[in-house]
Short mmCIF file of C-alpha atoms in Angstrom, two decimals:
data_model
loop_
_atom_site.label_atom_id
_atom_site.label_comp_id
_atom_site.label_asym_id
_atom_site.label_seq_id
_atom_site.Cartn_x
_atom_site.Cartn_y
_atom_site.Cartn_z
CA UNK A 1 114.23 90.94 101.50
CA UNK A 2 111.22 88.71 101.03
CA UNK A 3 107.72 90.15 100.45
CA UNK A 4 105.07 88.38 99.32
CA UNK A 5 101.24 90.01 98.56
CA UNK A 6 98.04 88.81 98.98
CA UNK A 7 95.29 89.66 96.85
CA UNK A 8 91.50 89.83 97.92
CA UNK A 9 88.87 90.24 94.91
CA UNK A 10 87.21 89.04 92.33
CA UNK A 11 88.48 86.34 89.27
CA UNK A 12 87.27 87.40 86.10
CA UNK A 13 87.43 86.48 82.74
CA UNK A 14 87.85 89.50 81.09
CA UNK A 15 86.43 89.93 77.12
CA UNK A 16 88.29 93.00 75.45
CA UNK A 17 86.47 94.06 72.42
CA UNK A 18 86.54 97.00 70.13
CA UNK A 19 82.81 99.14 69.50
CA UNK A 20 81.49 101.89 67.95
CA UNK A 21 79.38 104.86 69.64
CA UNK A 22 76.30 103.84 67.80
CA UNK A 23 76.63 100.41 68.80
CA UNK A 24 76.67 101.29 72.32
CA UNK A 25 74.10 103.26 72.09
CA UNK A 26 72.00 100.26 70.85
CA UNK A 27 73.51 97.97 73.05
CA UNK A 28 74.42 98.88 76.17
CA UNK A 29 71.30 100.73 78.32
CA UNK A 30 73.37 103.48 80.42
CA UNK A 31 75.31 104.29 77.35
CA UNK A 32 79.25 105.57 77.25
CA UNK A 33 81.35 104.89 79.73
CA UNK A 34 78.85 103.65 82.43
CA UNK A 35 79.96 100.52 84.56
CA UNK A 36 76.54 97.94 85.36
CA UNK A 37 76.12 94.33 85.97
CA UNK A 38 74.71 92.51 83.38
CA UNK A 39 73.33 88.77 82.68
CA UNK A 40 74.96 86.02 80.76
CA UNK A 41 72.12 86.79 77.82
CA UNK A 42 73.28 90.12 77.88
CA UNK A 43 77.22 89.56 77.51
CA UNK A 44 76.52 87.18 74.12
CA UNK A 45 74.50 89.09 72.77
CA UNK A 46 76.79 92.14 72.71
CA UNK A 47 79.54 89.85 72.22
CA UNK A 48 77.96 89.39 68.59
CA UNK A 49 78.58 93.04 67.80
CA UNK A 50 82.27 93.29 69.14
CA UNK A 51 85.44 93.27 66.71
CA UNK A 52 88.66 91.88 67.63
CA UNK A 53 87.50 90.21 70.78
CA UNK A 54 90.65 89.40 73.13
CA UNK A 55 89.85 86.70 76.25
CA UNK A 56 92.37 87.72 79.53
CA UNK A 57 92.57 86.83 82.75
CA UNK A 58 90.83 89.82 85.17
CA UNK A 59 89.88 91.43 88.32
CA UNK A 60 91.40 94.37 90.15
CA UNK A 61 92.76 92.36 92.85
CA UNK A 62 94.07 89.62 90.12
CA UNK A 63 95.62 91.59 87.57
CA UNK A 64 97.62 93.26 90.57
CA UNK A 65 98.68 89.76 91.67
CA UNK A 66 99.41 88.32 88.27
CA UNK A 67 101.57 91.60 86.94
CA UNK A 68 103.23 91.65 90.59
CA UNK A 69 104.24 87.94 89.80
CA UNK A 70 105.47 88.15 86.23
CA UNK A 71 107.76 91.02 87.42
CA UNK A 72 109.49 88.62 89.65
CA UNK A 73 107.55 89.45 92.91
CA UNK A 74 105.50 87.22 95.07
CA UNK A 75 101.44 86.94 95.61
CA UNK A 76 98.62 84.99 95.92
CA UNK A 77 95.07 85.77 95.33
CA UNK A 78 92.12 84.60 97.49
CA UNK A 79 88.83 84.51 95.77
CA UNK A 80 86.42 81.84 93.90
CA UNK A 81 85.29 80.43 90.45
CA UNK A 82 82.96 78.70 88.97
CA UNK A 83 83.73 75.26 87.91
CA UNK A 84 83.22 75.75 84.15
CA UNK A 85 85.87 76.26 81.32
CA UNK A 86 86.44 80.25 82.11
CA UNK A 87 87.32 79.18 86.16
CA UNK A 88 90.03 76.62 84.43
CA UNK A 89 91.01 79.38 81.79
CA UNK A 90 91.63 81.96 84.66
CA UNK A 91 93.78 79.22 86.95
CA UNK A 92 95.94 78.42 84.29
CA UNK A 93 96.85 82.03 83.35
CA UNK A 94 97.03 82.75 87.01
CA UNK A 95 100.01 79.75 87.47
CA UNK A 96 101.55 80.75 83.74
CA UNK A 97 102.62 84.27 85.65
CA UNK A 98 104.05 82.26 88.89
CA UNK A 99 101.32 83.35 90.84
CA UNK A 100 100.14 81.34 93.75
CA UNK A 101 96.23 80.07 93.36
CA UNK A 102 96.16 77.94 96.51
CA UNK A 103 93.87 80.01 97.33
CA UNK A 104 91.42 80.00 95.29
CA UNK A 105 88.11 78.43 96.04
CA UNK A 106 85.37 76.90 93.55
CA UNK A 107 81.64 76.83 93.36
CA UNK A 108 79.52 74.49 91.72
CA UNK A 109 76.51 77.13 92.52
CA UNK A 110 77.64 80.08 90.06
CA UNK A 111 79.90 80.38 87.17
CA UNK A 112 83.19 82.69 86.86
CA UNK A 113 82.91 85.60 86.62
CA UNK A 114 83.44 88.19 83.57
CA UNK A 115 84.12 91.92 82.57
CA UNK A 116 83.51 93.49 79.17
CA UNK A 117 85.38 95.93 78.47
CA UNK A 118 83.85 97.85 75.26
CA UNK A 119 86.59 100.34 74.14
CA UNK A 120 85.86 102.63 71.56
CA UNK A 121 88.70 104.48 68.82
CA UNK A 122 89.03 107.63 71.18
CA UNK A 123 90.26 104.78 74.11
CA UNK A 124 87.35 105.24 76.65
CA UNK A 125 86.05 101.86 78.02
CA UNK A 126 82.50 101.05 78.98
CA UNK A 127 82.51 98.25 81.87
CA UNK A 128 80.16 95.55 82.16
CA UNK A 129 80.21 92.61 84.80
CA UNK A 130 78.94 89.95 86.75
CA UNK A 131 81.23 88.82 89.40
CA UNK A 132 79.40 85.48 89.78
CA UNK A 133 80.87 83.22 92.07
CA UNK A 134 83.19 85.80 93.72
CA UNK A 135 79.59 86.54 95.33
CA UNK A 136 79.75 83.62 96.98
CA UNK A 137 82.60 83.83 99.94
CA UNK A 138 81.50 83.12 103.07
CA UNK A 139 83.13 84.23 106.27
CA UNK A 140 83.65 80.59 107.52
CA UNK A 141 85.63 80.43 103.87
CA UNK A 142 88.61 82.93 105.58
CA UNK A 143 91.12 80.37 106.08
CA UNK A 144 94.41 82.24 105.25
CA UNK A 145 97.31 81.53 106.59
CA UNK A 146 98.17 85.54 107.00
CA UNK A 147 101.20 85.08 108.63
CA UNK A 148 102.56 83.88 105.42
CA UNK A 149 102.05 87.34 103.75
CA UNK A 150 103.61 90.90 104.46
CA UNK A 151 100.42 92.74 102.57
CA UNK A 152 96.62 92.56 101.91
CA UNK A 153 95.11 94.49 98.77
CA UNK A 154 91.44 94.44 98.92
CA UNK A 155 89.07 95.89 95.96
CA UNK A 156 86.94 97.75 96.35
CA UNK A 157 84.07 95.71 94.00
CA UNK A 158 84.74 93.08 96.98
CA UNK A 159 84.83 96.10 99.97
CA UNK A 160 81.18 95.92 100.80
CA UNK A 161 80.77 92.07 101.20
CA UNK A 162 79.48 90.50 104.33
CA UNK A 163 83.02 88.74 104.77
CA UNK A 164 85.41 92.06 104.11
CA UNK A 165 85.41 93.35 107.70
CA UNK A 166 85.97 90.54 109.31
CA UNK A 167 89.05 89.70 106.57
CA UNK A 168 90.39 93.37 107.29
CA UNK A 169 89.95 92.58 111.25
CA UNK A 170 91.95 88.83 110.40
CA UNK A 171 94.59 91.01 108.74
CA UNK A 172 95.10 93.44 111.11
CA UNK A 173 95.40 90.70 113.77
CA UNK A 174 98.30 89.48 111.93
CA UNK A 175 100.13 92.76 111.59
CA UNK A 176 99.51 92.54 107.72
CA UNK A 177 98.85 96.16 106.53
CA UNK A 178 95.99 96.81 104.67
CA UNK A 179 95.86 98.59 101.28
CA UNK A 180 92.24 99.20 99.21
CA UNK A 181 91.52 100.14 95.86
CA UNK A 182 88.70 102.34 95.74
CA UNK A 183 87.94 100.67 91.35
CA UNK A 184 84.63 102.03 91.03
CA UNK A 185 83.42 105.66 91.99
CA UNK A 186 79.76 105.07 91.80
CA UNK A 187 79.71 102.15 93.97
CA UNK A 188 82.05 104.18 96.29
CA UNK A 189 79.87 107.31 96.08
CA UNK A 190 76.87 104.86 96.92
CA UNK A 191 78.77 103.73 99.80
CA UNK A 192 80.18 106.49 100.90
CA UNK A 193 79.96 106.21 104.61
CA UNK A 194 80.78 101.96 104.60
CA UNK A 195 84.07 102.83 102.69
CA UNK A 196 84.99 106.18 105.37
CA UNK A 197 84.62 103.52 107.78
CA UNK A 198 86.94 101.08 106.26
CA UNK A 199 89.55 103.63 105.79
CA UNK A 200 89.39 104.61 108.94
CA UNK A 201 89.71 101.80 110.58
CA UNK A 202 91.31 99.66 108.66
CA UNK A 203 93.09 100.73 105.38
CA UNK A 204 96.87 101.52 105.87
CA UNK A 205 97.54 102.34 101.84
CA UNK A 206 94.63 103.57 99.45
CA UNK A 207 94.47 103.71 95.93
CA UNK A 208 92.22 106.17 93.90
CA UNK A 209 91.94 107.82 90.91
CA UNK A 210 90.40 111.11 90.84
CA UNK A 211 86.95 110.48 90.77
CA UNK A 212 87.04 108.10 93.11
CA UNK A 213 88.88 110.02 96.20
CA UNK A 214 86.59 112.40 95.16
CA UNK A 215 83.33 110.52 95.85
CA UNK A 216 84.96 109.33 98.75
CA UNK A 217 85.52 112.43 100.44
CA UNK A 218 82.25 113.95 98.86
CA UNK A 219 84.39 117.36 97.42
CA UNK A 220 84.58 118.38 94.24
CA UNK A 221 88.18 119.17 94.33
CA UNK A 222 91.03 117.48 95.97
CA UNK A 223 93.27 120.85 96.96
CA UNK A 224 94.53 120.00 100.30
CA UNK A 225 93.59 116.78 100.50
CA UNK A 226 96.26 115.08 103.17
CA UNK A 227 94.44 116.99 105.71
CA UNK A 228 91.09 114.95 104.81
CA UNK A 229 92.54 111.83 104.95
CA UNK A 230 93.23 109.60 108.56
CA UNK A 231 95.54 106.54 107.03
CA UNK A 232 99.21 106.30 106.01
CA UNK A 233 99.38 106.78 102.81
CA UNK A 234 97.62 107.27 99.43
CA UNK A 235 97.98 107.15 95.48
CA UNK A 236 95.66 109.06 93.79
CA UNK A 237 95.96 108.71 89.61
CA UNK A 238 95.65 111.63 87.42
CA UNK A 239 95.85 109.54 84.20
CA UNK A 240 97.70 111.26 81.60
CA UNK A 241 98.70 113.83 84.53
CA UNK A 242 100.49 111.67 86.31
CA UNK A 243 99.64 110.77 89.87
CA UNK A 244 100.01 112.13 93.27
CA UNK A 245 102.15 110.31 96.39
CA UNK A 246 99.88 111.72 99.72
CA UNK A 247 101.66 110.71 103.17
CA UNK A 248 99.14 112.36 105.28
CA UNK A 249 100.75 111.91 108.91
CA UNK A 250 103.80 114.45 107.23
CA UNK A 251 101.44 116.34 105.94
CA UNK A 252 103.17 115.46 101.98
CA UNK A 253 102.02 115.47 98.52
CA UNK A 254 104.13 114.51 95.85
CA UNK A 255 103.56 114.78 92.33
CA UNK A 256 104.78 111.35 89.89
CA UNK A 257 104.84 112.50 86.72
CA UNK A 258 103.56 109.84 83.81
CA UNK A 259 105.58 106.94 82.14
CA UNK A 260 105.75 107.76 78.89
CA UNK A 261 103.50 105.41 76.54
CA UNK A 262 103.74 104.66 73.17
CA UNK A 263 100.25 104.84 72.31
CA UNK A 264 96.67 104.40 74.25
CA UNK A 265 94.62 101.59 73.25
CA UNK A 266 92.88 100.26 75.90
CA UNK A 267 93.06 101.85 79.64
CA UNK A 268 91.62 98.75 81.11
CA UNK A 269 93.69 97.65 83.91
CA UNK A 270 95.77 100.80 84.07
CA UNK A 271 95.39 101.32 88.06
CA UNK A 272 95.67 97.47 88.80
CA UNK A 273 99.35 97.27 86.69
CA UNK A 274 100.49 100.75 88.88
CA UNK A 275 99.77 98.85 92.08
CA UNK A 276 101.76 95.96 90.98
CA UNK A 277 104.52 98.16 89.81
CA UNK A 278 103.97 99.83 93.07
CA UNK A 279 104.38 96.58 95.36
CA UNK A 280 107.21 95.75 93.53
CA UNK A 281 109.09 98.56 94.57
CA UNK A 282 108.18 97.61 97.78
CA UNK A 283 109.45 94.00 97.81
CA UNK A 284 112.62 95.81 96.38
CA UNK A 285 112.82 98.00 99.82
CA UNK A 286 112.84 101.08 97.77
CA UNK A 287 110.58 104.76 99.29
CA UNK A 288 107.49 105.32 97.89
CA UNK A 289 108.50 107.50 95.52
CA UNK A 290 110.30 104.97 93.53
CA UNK A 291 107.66 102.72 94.08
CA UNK A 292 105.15 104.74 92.54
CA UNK A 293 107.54 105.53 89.50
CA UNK A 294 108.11 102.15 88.99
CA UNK A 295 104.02 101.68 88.89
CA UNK A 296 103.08 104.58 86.74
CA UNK A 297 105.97 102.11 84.37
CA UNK A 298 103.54 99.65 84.95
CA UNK A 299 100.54 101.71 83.74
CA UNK A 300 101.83 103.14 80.43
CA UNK A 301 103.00 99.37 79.42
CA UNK A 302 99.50 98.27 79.90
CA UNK A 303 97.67 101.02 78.54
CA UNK A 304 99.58 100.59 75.03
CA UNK A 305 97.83 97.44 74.20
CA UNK A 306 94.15 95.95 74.38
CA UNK A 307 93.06 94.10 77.61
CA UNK A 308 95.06 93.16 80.66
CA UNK A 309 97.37 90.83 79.11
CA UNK A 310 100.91 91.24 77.73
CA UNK A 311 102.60 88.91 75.45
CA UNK A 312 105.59 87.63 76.21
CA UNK A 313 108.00 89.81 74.39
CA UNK A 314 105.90 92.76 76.21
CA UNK A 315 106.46 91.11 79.89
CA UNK A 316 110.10 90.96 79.06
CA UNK A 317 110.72 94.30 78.05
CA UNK A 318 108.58 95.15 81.16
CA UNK A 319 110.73 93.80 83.40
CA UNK A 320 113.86 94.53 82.12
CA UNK A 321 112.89 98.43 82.76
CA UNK A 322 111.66 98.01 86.05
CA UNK A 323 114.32 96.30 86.78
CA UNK A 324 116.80 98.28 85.25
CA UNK A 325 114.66 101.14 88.09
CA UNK A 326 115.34 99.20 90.75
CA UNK A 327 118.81 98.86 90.07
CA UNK A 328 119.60 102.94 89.56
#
C-alpha cells in the first residue's frame, strides 16, 4: 500500500554535547533539565565548555521524517532555513535518508535554526534553542500539494504559530488526518487552552509523554484518561515504562511494554524515532498495536547513542528488526 507522511516543524541543526552539573550550573541560567531559547552568543559560548560535541540533523517534525525515510517509508518535511552553511548541512542529511525536501523553504532574513542538547553522565538532557527561520512561515507560504500525502504530523514547538490553524484547516480539507506532538510541556502548559482547541478540532492522533498529556489536561494523574480525551487516538510515553496505546472512542488503553536498549546515552530524539517507527507500521497496514511496538524499536535504538543520528551500520541493523516485525 503506499503511504507517504508529511512533516510540519522546525529544521534544526542539532549540537549534542556532553556536560557536567557544575558546568550547567555556570552556564545555563534555569539550570538542569530546563528547555529556553537562547541567542547565537549564548550557544558559542557554551559550546566552549562541551566535550565530544556531535553536529545532527534536528527537529521533532524532521527527525520523524528522516528516521521514517531511512526505514524505507515515505515523507517530506515542510519548513524553512536559513541560507547559511547549517541550512545546506541540514538539506543534505535530509536527501542522504531519501527524504523529500521539496518542501523546504529558505530565508535570507534569519539563520537555521539549532538545539543544544547538554546531556549529562546520569543521561538527562538540558534543551536549548532558537528556531530561527522556522519563525518565519507565513500563511501565504502554505502551498502543499496535500493530496499527495496520506498524513500530517505537526509539532507542537510549531502548534502556536499564526500559520498552524489554517495548515490544520488545509489538511483537513484534504482528508489528510492530523497527528500532533505535544514536545514541550511548559509551552503546552502555557498554552493550555490554544492546544485543547487544536485537539479538539483538529488532531486525529496525539503524541505525549507523561508530562505533557498531563499539562494538557491540567491533572496530576492520567488514571482514566480515554474518557478526557475527544480525538481518535493517542500515544502517551512512559520512558523506561513503556508507553500506553489510548483509542478513546472504544473506550481502550493498552499498555506497550519497552524495546529493550542496550544502554542510555542520550534520550534526545527518543519520542520523534517512536513516531517514525510508529508511521511505519502504518505504511505497512499493520493495527496500532504493532505500530507502536515497532516505534518503542525505534526509541531504544536511538536512545543507545548520542544525538539523533545513527551511523550506518546502526540504520541497518534498525531496519532489519523492524522489518523482520513487520514480517511476523
Amino acid at each position: 500500500m503506499s503511504f507517504k507522511l508529511l512533516g510540519a516543524g522546525s529544521p534544526l541543526v542539532d549540537y549534542s554535547l556532553e556536560t557536567t552539573d557544575t558546568i550547567l550550573e555556570q552556564t545555563v541560567p534555569g539550570g538542569k533539565g530546563c528547555t529556553r531559547n537562547i541567542s547565537h552568543q549564548e550557544r558559542d559560548e557554551i559550546i566552549r565548555y562541551g566535550k565530544n560535541i556531535c553536529r545532527t540533523p534536528g527537529g521533532s517534525a524532521a527527525n520523524t521524517v528522516r528516521a521514517l525515510s531511512y526505514l524505507g517509508g515515505e515523507a517530506a518535511l515542510f519548513g524553512k532555513t536559513g541560507c547559511d552553511e547549517d541550512g545546506d548541512f541540514f538539506r543534505s542529511r535530509m536527501r542522504a535518508s531519501g527524504a523529500d525536501d521539496s518542501l523546504l523553504l529558505t530565508t535570507k532574513n534569519n539563520d537555521t535554526g539549532y538545539c543544544l542538547s547538554l546531556v549529562t553522565p546520569d543521561a538527562e538532557r538540558t534543551m536549548l534553542s532558537n528556531l530561527g527561520a522556522s519563525l518565519d512561515i507565513t500563511e501565504d507560504e502554505l502551498q502543499i500539494p496535500f493530496g499527495d500525502f496520506d498524513h500530517l504530523l505537526l509539532e507542537g514547538y510549531l502548534a502556536c504559530e499564526t500559520w498552524s490553524i489554517p495548515l490544520l484547516q488545509k489538511a483537513k480539507a484534504a482528508g489528510i488526518p492530523v497527528a500532533l506532538d505535544l514536545n514541550n510541556f511548559e509551552l503546552v502548559r502555557k498554552k493550555r487552552e490554544h492546544f485543547q482547541y487544536l485537539v479538539d478540532n483538529y488532531v486525529d492522533l496525539l503524541f505525549a509523554n507523561e508530562a505533557e498529556i498531563k499539562a494538557l489536561l491540567g491533572t496530576a494523574d492520567i488514571d482514566g484518561i480515554e474518557k478526557k480525551l475527544n480525538l481518535q487516538q493517542a500515544v502517551i510515553k512512559l520512558g523506561k515504562n513503556g508507553s500506553l496505546l489510548i483509542i478513546p472512542p472504544l473506550g481502550k488503553v493498552t499498555l506497550i511494554p519497552p524495546a529493550p536498549a542496550e544502554s542510555v546515552k542520550d534520550t534526545t530524539g527518543a519520542g520523534d524515532f517512536y513516531a517514525a517507527g510508529y508511521f511505519f507500521g502504518q505504511s505497512k497496514g499493520l493495527p496500532p498495536e504493532k505500530s507502536c511496538k515497532l516505534g518503542a524499536m525505534c526509541a531504544s535504538e536511538i536512545i543507545s547513542c548520542t544525538g539523533t543520528e545513527l551511523n550506518e551500520a546502526q540504520w541497518n541493523n534498525l531496519k532489519i528488526k523492524t522489518d523482520k516485525e513487520v514480517r511476523e
